[in-house]
mmCIF file of C-alpha atoms and ligand atoms in Angstrom:
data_model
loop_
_atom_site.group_PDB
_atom_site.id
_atom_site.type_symbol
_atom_site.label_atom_id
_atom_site.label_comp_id
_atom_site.label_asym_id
_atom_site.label_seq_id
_atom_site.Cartn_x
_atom_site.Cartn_y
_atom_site.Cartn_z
ATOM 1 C CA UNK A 249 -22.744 -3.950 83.061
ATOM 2 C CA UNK A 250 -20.168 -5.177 80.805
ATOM 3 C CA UNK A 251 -19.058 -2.804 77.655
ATOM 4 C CA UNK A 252 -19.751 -4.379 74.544
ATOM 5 C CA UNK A 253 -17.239 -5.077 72.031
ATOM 6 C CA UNK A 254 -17.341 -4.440 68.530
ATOM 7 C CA UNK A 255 -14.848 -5.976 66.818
ATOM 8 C CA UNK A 256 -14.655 -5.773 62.230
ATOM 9 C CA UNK A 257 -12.605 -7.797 60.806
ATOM 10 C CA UNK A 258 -11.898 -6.522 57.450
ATOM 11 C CA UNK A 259 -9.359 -9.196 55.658
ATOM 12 C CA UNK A 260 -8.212 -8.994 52.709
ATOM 13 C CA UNK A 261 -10.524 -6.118 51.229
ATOM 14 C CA UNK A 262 -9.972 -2.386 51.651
ATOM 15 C CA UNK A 263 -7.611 -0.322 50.077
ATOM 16 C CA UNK A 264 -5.874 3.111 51.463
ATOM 17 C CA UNK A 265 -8.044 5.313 50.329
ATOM 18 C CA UNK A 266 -11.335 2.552 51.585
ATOM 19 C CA UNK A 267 -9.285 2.157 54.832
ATOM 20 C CA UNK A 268 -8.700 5.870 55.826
ATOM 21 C CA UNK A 269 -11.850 7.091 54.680
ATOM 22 C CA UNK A 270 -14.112 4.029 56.752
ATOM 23 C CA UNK A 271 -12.302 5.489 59.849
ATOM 24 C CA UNK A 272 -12.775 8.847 59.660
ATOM 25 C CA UNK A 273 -16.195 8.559 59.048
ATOM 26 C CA UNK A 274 -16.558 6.434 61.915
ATOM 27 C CA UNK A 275 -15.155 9.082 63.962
ATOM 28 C CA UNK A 276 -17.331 11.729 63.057
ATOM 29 C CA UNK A 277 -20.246 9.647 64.047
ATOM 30 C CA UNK A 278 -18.776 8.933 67.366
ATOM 31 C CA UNK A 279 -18.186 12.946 67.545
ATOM 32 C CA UNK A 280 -21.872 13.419 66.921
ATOM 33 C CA UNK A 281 -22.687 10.406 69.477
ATOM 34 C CA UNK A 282 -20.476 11.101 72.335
ATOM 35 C CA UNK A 283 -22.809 9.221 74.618
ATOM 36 C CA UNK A 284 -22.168 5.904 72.643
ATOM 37 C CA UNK A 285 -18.478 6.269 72.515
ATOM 38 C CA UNK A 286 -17.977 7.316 76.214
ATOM 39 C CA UNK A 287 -20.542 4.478 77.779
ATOM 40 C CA UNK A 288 -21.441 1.644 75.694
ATOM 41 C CA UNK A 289 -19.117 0.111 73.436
ATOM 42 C CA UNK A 290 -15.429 -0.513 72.500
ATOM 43 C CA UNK A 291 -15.034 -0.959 68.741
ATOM 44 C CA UNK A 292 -12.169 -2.621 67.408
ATOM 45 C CA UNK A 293 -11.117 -2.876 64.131
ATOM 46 C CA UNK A 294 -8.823 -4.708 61.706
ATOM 47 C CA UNK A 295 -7.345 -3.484 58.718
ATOM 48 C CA UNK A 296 -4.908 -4.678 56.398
ATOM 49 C CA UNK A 297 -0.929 -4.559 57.317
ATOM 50 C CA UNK A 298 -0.398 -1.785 54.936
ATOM 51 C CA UNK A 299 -3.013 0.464 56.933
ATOM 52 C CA UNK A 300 -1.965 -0.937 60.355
ATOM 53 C CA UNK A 301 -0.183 2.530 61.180
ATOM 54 C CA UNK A 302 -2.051 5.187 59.773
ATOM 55 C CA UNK A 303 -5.150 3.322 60.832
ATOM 56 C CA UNK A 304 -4.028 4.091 64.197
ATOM 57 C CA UNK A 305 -3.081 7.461 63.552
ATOM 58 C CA UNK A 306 -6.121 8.619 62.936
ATOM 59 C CA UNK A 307 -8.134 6.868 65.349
ATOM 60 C CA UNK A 308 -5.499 8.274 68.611
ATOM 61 C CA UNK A 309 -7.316 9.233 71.778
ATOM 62 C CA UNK A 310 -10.779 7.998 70.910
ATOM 63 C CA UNK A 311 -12.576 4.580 71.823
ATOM 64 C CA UNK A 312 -11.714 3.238 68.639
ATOM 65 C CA UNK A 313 -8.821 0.359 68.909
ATOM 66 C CA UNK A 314 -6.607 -1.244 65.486
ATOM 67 C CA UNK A 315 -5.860 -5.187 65.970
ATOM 68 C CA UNK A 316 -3.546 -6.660 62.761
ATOM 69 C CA UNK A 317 -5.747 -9.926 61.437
ATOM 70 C CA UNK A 318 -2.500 -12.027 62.084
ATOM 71 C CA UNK A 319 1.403 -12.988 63.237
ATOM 72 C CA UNK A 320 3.850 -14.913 62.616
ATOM 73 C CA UNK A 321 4.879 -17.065 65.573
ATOM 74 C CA UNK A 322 8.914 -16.182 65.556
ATOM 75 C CA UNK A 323 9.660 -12.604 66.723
ATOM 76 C CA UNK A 324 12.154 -12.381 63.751
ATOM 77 C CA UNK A 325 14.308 -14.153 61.037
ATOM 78 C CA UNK A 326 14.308 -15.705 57.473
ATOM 79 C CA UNK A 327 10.336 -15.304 57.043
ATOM 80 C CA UNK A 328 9.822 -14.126 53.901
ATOM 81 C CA UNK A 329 6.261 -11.900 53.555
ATOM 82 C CA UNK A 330 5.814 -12.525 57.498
ATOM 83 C CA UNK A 331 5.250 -9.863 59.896
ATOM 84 C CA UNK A 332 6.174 -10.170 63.761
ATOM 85 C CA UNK A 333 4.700 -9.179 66.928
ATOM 86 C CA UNK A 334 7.612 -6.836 67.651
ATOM 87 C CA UNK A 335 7.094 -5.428 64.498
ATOM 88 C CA UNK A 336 3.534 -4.400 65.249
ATOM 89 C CA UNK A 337 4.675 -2.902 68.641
ATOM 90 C CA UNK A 338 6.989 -0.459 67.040
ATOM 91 C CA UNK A 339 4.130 1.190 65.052
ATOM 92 C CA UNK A 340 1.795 0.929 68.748
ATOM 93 C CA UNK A 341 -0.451 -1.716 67.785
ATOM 94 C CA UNK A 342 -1.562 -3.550 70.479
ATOM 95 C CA UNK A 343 -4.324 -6.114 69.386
ATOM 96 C CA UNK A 344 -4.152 -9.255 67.420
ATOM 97 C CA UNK A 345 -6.722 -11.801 65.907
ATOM 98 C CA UNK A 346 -5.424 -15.137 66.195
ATOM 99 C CA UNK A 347 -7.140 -18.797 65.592
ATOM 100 C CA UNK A 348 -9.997 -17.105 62.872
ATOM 101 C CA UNK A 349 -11.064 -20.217 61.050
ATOM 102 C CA UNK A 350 -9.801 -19.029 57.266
ATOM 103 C CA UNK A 351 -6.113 -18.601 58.495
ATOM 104 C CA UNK A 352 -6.694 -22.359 60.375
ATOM 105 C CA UNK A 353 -8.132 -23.863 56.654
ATOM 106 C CA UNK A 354 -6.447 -21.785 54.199
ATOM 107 C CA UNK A 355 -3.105 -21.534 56.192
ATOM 108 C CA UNK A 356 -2.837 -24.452 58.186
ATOM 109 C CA UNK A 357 -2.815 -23.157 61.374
ATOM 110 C CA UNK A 358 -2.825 -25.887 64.105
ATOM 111 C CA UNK A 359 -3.815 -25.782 67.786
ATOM 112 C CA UNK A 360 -0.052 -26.495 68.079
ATOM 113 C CA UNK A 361 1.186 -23.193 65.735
ATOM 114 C CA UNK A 362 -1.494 -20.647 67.572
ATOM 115 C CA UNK A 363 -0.136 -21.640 70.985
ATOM 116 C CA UNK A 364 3.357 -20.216 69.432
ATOM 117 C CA UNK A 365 1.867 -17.135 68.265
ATOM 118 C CA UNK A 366 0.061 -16.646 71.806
ATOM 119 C CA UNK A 367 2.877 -16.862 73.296
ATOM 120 C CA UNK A 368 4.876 -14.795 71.149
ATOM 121 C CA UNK A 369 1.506 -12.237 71.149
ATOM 122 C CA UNK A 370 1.608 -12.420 75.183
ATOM 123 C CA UNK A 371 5.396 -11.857 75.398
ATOM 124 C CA UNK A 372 4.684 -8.243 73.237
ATOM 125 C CA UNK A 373 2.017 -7.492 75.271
ATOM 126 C CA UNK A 374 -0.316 -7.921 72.441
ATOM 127 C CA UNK A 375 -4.489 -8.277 73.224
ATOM 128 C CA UNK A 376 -5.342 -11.109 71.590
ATOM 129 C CA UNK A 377 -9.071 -11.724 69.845
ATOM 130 C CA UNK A 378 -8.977 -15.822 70.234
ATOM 131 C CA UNK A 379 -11.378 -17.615 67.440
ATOM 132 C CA UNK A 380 -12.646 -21.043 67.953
ATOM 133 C CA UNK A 381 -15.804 -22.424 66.174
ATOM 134 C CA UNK A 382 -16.508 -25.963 65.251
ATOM 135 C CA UNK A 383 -17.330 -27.138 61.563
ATOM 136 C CA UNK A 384 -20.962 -28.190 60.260
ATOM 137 C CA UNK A 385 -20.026 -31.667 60.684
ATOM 138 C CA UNK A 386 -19.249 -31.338 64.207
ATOM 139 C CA UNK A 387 -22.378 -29.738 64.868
ATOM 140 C CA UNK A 388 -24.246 -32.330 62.482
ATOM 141 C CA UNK A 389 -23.187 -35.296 64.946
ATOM 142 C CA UNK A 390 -23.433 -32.610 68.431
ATOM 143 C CA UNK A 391 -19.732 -32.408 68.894
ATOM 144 C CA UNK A 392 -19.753 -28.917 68.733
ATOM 145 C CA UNK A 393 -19.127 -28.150 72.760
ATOM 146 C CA UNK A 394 -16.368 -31.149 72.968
ATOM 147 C CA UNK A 395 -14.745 -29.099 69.507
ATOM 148 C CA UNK A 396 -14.908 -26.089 71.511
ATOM 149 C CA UNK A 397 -13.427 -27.699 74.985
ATOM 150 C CA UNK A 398 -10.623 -29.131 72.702
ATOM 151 C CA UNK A 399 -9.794 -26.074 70.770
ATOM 152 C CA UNK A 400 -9.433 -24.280 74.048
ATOM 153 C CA UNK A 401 -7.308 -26.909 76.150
ATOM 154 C CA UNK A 402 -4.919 -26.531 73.510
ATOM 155 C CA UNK A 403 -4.613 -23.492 73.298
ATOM 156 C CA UNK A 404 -5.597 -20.784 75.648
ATOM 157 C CA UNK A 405 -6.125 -23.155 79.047
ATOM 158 C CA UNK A 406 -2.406 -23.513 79.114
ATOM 159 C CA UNK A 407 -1.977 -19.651 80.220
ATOM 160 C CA UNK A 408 -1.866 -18.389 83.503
ATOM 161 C CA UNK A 409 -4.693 -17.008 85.095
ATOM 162 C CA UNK A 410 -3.214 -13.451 84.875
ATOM 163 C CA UNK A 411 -2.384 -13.615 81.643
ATOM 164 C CA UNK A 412 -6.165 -14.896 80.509
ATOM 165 C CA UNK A 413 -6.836 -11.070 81.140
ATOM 166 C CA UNK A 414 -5.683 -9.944 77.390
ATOM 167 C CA UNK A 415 -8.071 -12.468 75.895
ATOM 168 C CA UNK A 416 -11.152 -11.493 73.938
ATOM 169 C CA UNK A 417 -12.925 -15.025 72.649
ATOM 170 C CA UNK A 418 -14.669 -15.133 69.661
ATOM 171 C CA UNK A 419 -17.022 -17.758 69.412
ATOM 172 C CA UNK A 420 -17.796 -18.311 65.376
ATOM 173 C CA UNK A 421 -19.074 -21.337 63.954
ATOM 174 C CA UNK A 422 -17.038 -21.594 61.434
ATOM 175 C CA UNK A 423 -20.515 -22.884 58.994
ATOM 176 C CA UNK A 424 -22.083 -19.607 59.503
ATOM 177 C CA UNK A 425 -18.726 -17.740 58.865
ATOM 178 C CA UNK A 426 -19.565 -15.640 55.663
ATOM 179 C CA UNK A 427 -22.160 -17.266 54.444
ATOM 180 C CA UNK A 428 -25.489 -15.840 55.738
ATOM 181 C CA UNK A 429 -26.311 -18.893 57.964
ATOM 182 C CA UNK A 430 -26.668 -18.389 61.544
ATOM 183 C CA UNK A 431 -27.241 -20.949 64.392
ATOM 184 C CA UNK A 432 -30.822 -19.918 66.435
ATOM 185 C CA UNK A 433 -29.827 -17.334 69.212
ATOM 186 C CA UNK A 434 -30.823 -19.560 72.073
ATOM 187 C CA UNK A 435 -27.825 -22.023 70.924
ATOM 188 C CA UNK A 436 -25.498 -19.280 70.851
ATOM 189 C CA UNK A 437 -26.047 -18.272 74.210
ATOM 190 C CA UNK A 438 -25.721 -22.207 75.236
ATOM 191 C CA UNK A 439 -22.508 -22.680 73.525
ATOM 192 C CA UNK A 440 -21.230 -18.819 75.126
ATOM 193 C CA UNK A 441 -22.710 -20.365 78.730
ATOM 194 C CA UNK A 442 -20.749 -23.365 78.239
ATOM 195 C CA UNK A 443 -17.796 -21.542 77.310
ATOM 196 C CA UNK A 444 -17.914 -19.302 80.327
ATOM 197 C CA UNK A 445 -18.351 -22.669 82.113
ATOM 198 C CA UNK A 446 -15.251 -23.962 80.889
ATOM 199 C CA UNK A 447 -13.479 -20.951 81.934
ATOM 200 C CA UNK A 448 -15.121 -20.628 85.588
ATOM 201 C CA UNK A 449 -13.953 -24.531 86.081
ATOM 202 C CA UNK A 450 -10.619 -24.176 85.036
ATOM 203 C CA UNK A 451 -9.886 -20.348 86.618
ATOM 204 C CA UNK A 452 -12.225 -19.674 88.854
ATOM 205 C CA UNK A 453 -15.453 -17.362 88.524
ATOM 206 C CA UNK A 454 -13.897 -13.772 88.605
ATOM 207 C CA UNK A 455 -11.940 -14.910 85.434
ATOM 208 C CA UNK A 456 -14.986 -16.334 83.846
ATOM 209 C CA UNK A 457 -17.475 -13.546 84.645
ATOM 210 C CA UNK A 458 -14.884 -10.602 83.492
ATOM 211 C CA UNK A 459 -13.687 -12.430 80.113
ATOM 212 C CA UNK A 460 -15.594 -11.194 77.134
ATOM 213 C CA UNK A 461 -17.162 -13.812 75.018
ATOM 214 C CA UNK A 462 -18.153 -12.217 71.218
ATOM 215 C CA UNK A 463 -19.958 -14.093 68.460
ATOM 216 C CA UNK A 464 -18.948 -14.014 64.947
ATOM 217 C CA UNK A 465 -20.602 -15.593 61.655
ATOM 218 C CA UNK A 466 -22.387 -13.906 59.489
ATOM 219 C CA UNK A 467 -24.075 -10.758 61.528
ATOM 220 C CA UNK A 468 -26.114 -8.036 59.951
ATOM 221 C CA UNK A 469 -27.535 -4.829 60.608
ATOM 222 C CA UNK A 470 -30.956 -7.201 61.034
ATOM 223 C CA UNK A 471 -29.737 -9.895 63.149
ATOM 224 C CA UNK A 472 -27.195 -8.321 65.329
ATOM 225 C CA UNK A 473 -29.828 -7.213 68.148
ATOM 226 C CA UNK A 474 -31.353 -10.487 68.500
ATOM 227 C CA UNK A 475 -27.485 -12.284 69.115
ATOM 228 C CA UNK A 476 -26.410 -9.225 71.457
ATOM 229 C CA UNK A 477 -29.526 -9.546 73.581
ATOM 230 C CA UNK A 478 -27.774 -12.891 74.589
ATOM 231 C CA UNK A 479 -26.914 -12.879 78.547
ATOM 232 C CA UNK A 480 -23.414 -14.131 77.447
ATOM 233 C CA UNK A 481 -22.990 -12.301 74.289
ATOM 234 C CA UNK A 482 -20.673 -9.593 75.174
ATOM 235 C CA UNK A 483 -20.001 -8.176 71.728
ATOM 236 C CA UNK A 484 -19.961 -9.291 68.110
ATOM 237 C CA UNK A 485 -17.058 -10.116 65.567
ATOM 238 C CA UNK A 486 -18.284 -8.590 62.606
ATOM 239 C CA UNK A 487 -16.863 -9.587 58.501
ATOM 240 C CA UNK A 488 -18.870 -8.960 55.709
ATOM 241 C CA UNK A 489 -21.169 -6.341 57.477
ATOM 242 C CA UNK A 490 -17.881 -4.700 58.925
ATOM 243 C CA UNK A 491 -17.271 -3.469 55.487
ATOM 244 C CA UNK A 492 -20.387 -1.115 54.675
ATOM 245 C CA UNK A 493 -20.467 2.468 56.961
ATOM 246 C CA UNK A 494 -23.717 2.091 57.133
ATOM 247 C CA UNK A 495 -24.128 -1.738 58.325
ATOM 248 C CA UNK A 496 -21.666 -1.468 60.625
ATOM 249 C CA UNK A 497 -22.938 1.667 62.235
ATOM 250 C CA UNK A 498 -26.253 0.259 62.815
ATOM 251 C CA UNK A 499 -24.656 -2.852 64.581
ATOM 252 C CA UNK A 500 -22.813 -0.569 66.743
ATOM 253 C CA UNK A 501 -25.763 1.293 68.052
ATOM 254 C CA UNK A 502 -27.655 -1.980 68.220
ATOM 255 C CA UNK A 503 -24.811 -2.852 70.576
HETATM 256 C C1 PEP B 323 -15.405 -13.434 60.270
HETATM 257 O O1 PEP B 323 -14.745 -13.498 59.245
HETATM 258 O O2 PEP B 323 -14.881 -13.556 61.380
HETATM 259 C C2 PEP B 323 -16.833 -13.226 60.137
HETATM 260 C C3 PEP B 323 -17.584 -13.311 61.207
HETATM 261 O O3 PEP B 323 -17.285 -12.961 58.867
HETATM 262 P P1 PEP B 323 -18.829 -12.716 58.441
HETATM 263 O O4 PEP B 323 -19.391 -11.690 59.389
HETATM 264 O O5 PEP B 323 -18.740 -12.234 57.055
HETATM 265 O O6 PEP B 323 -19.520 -14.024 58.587
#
């Protein structure tokens, strides 16, 4: 059976202190729970910049992985307040969320600008956490699986087949993102089906049976069991929830 993944993405909240404190906590409950951390999960998580290095100090040697929320999609230059892939490298991070719906709407991030950054991501042998998710309106008029096919022709479907093997995708409507509404689990596992779909026609079924396929919007301690009982729900993409020890504990045993 296929690990789960874990992923919490913690944005723009969480200071030092808030940052260093989360993650050792987490690790003593994986000390007490050796079981869970050897067997059933990977967690991921993803702090702020600022914490990128020390995050991943701490959590050295156990199951517990740092991703940076973001790149720019130049390895270096005249970018004021921007931080490269090459940069992250030199302080061993080696995961990146690219494509999550408030860096496509609040930073104009195009289908066009995230292929840059993959590449740029795929060149530093970054992992890359992909987000697609269609809007309400989309799924108001049921173009949410053409949204989806789009968002992924333009981006990821113009890798190689060997490289498709440092994607995670994050499926996350982007109408349940942070707001407490969540699409009925049945329609998450269609949209995950027809995502592995997409990926079985265009690379074959090995690809499509071995990528992991999370869902993101809006997941709680309450909900999370229901959405990871899924048959293609390999994990969850976690915000608000991500951000309370306890919450996020419970979703990782749930997992
Ligand atoms: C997210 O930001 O990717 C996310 C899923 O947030 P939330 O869990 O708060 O909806």
């Amino acid at each position: 059976m296929k690990k789960k993944i874990i992923i919490a993405n913690w944005k723009m909240n969480y200071n030092f202190y808030d940052t260093t404190h989360f993650l050792r906590h987490l690790l003593k409950f994986f000390n007490h729970e050796k079981e869970i951390e050897k067997n059933h999960q990977k967690i991921i998580i993803a702090p702020s910049y600022p914490f990128l290095h020390i995050s991943n100090q701490i959590v050295q040697g156990t199951n517990i992985h740092i991703a940076a929320q973001n790149i720019h999609d130049m390895e270096k230059g005249s970018y004021t307040g921007e931080v490269s892939a090459i940069m992250l490298k030199s302080i061993g991070i080696n995961n990146v969320i690219l494509g999550h719906s408030e860096r496509r709407t609040y930073f104009n991030e195009t289908n066009k600008i995230l292929l840059e950054k993959i590449y740029i991501a795929l060149k530093n042998r970054l992992k890359i956490i992909f987000c697609i998710g269609e809007t309400l309106n989309e799924r108001n008029n049921n173009k949410q699986f053409i949204s989806i096919q789009k968002q992924l022709e333009q981006t990821i479907f113009i890798c190689s087949v060997k490289e498709i093997e440092n994607f995670i995708i994050a499926y996350e409507p982007i109408w349940a993102i942070g707001t407490g509404e969540v699409p009925y689990y049945h329609e998450v596992q269609k949209m995950h089906n027809h995502i592995r779909l997409l990926f079985k026609n265009k690379y074959g079924k090995f690809v499509s049976d071995k990528i992991h396929i999370v869902y993101g919007g809006s997941i709680t301690e309450l909900n999370c069991k229901e959405f990871f009982k899924q048959k293609d729900v390999d994990g969850g993409l976690v915000g608000n929830s991500s951000l309370n020890i306890n919450k996020f504990l419970s979703i990782i045993k749930a997992s």
